[in-house]
PDB file of C-alpha atoms in Angstrom:
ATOM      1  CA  UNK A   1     -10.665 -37.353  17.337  1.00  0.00           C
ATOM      2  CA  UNK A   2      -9.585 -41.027  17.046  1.00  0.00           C
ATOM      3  CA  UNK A   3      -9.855 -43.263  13.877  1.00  0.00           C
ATOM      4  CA  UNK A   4      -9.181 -46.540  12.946  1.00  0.00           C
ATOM      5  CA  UNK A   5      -8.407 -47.431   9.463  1.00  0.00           C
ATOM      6  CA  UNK A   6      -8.714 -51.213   7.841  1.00  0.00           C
ATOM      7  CA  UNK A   7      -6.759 -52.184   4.574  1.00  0.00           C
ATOM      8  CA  UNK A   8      -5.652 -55.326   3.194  1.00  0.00           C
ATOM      9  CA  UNK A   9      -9.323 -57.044   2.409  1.00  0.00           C
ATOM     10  CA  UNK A  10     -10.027 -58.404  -0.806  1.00  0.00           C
ATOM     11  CA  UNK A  11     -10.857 -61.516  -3.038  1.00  0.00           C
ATOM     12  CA  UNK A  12      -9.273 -64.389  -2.837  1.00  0.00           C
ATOM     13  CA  UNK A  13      -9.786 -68.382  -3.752  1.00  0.00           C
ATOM     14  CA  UNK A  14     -10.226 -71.024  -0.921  1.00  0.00           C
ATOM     15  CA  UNK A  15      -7.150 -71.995   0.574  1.00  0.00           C
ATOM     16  CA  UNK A  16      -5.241 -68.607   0.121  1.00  0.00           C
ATOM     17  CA  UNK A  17      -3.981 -66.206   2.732  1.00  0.00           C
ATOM     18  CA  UNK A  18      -4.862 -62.677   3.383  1.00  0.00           C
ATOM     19  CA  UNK A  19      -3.034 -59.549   6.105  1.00  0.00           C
ATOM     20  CA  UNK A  20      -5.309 -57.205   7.587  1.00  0.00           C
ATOM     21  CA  UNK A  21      -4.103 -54.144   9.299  1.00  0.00           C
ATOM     22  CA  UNK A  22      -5.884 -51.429  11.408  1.00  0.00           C
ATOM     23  CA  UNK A  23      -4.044 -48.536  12.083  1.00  0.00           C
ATOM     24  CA  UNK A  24      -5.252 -46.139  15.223  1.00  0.00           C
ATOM     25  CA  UNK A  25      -4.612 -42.444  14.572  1.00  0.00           C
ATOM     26  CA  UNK A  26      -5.438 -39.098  16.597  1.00  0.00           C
ATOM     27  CA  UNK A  27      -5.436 -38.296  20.295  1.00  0.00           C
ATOM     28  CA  UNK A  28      -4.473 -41.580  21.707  1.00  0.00           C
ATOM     29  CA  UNK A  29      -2.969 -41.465  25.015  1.00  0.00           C
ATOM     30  CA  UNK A  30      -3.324 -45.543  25.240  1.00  0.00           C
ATOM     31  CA  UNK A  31      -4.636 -48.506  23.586  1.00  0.00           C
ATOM     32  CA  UNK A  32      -5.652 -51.326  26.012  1.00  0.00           C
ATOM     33  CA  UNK A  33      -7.135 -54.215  23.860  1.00  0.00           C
ATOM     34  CA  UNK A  34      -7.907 -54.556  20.024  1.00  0.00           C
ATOM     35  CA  UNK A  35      -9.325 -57.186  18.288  1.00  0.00           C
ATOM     36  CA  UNK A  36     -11.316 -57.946  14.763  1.00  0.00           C
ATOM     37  CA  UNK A  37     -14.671 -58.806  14.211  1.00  0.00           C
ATOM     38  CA  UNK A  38     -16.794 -59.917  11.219  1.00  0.00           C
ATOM     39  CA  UNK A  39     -20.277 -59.913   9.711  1.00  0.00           C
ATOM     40  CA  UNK A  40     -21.773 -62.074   7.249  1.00  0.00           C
ATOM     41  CA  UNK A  41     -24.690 -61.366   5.317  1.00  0.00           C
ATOM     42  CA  UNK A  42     -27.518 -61.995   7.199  1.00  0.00           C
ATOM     43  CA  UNK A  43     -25.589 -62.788  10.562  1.00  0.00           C
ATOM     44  CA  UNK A  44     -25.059 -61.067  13.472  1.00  0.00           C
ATOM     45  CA  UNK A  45     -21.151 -59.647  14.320  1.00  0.00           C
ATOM     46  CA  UNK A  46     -18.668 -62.296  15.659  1.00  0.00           C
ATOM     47  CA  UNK A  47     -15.422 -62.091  17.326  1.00  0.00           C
ATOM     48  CA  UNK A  48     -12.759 -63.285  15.437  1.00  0.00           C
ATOM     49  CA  UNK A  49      -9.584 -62.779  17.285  1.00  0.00           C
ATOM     50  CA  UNK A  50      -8.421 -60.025  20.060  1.00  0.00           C
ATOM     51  CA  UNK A  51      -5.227 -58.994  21.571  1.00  0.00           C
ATOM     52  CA  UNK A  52      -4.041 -57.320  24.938  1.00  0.00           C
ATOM     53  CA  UNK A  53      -1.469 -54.822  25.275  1.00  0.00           C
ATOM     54  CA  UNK A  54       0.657 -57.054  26.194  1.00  0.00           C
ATOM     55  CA  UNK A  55       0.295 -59.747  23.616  1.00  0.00           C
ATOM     56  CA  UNK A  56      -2.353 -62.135  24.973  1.00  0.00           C
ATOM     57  CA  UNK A  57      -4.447 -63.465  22.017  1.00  0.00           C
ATOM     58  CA  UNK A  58      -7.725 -65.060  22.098  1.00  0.00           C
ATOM     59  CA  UNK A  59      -9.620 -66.547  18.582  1.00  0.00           C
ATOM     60  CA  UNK A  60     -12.890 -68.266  18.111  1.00  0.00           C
ATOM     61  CA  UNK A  61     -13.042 -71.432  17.541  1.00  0.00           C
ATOM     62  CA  UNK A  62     -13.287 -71.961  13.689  1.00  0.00           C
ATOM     63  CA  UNK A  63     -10.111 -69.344  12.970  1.00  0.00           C
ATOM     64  CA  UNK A  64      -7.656 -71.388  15.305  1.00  0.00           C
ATOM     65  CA  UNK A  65      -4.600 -72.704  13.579  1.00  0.00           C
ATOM     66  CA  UNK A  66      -5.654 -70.571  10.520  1.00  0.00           C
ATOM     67  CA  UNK A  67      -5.494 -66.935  11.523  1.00  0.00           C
ATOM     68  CA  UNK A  68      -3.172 -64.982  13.077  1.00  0.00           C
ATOM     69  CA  UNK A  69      -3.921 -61.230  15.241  1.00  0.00           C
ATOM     70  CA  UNK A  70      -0.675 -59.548  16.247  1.00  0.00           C
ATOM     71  CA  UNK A  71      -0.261 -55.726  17.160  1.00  0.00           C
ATOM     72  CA  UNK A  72       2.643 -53.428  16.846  1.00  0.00           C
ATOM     73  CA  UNK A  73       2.416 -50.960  19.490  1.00  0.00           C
ATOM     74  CA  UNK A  74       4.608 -48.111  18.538  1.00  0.00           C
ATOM     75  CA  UNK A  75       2.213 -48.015  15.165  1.00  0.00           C
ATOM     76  CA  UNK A  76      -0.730 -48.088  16.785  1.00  0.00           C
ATOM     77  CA  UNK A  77      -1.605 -51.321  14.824  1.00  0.00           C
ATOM     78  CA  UNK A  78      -3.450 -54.353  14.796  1.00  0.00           C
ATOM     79  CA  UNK A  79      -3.242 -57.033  12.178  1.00  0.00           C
ATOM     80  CA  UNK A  80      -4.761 -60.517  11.035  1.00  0.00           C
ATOM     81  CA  UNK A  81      -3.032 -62.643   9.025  1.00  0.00           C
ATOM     82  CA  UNK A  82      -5.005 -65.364   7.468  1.00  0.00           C
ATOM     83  CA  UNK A  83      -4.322 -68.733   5.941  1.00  0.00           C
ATOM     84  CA  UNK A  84      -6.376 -71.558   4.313  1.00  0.00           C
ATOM     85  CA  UNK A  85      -9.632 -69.676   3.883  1.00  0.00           C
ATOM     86  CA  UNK A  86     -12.146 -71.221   3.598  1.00  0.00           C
ATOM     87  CA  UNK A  87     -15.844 -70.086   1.708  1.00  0.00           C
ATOM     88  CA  UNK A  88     -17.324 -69.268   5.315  1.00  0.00           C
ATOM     89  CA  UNK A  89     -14.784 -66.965   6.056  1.00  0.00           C
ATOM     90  CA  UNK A  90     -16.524 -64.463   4.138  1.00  0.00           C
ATOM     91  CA  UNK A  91     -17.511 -61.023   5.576  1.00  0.00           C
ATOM     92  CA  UNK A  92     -16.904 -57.820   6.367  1.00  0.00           C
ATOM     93  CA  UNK A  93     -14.589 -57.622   8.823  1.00  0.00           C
ATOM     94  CA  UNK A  94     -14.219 -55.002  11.346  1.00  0.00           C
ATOM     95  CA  UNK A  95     -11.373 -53.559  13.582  1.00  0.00           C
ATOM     96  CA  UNK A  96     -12.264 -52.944  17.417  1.00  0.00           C
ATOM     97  CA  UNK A  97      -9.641 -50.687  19.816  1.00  0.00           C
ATOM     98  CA  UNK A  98     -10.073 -49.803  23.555  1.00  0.00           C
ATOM     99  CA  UNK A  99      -8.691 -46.136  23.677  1.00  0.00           C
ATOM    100  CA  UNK A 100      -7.729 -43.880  26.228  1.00  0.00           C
ATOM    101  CA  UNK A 101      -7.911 -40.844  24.501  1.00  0.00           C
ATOM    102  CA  UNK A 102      -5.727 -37.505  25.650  1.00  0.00           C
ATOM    103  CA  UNK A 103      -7.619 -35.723  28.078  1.00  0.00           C
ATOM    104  CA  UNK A 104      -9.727 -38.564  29.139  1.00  0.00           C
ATOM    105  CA  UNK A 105      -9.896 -41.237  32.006  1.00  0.00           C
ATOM    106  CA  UNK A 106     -11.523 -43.542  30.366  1.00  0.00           C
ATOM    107  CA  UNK A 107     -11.299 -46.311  27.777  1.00  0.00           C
ATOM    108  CA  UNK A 108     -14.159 -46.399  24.811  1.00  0.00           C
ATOM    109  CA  UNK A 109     -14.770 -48.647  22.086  1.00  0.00           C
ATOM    110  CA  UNK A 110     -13.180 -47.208  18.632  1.00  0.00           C
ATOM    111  CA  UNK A 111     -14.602 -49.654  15.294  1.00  0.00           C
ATOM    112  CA  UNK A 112     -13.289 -49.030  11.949  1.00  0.00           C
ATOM    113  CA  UNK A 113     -15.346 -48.838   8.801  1.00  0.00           C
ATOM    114  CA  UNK A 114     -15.161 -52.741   7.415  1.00  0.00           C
ATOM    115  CA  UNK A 115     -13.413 -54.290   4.740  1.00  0.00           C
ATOM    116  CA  UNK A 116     -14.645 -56.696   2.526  1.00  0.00           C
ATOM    117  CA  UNK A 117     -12.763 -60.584   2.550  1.00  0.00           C
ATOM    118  CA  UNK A 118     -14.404 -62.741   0.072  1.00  0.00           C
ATOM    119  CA  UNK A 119     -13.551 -66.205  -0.555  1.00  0.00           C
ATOM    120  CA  UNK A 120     -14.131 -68.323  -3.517  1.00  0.00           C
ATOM    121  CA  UNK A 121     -14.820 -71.847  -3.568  1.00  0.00           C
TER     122      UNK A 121
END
């Protein structure tokens, strides 16, 4: 079995900063790339940021020069650290991993359950 586990949502006023991390657990043999998503209410999922495996980043548009994704791979991890949110940054937001897992040859999609990141205006 492979999870992946989000903490580090929360509330928090406009212009604060919030760390997400997503840790991968359970028969991983490798972890190509991981990335975050969110969902608003009433909106379909969006990409936020993702990350190769060897450090490569990508971000939509309106999180550039605000949010951070890094990854520690000895942990398994992903994180997102984020600065000056904003109202519209509010969702539920989602971990994504491609995983190899022991005893397979090939990668799947692994999503963790949400966490909630609401901003005040």
């Amino acid at each position: 079995q492979v999870q992946l586990v989000e903490s580090g949502g929360g509330l928090v006023q406009a212009g604060g900063s919030l760390r997400l991390s997503c840790a991968a657990s359970g028969i991983i043999r490798r972890i190509n790339a991981m990335g975050w998503y969110r969902q608003a209410p009433g909106e379909q999922r969006e990409l936020v940021a993702t990350i190769t495996s060897s450090g490569s980043t990508n971000y939509t548009d309106s999180v550039k020069g605000r949010f951070t994704i890094s990854r520690d791979n000895a942990k398994n991890t992903v994180y997102l650290q984020m600065n000056s949110l904003k109202p519209e940054d509010t969702a539920v937001y989602y971990c994504n991993a491609q995983i190899l897992r022991i005893g397979s040859v090939t990668y799947r999609d692994y999503w963790g359950q949400g966490t909630q990141v609401t901003v005040s205006s």
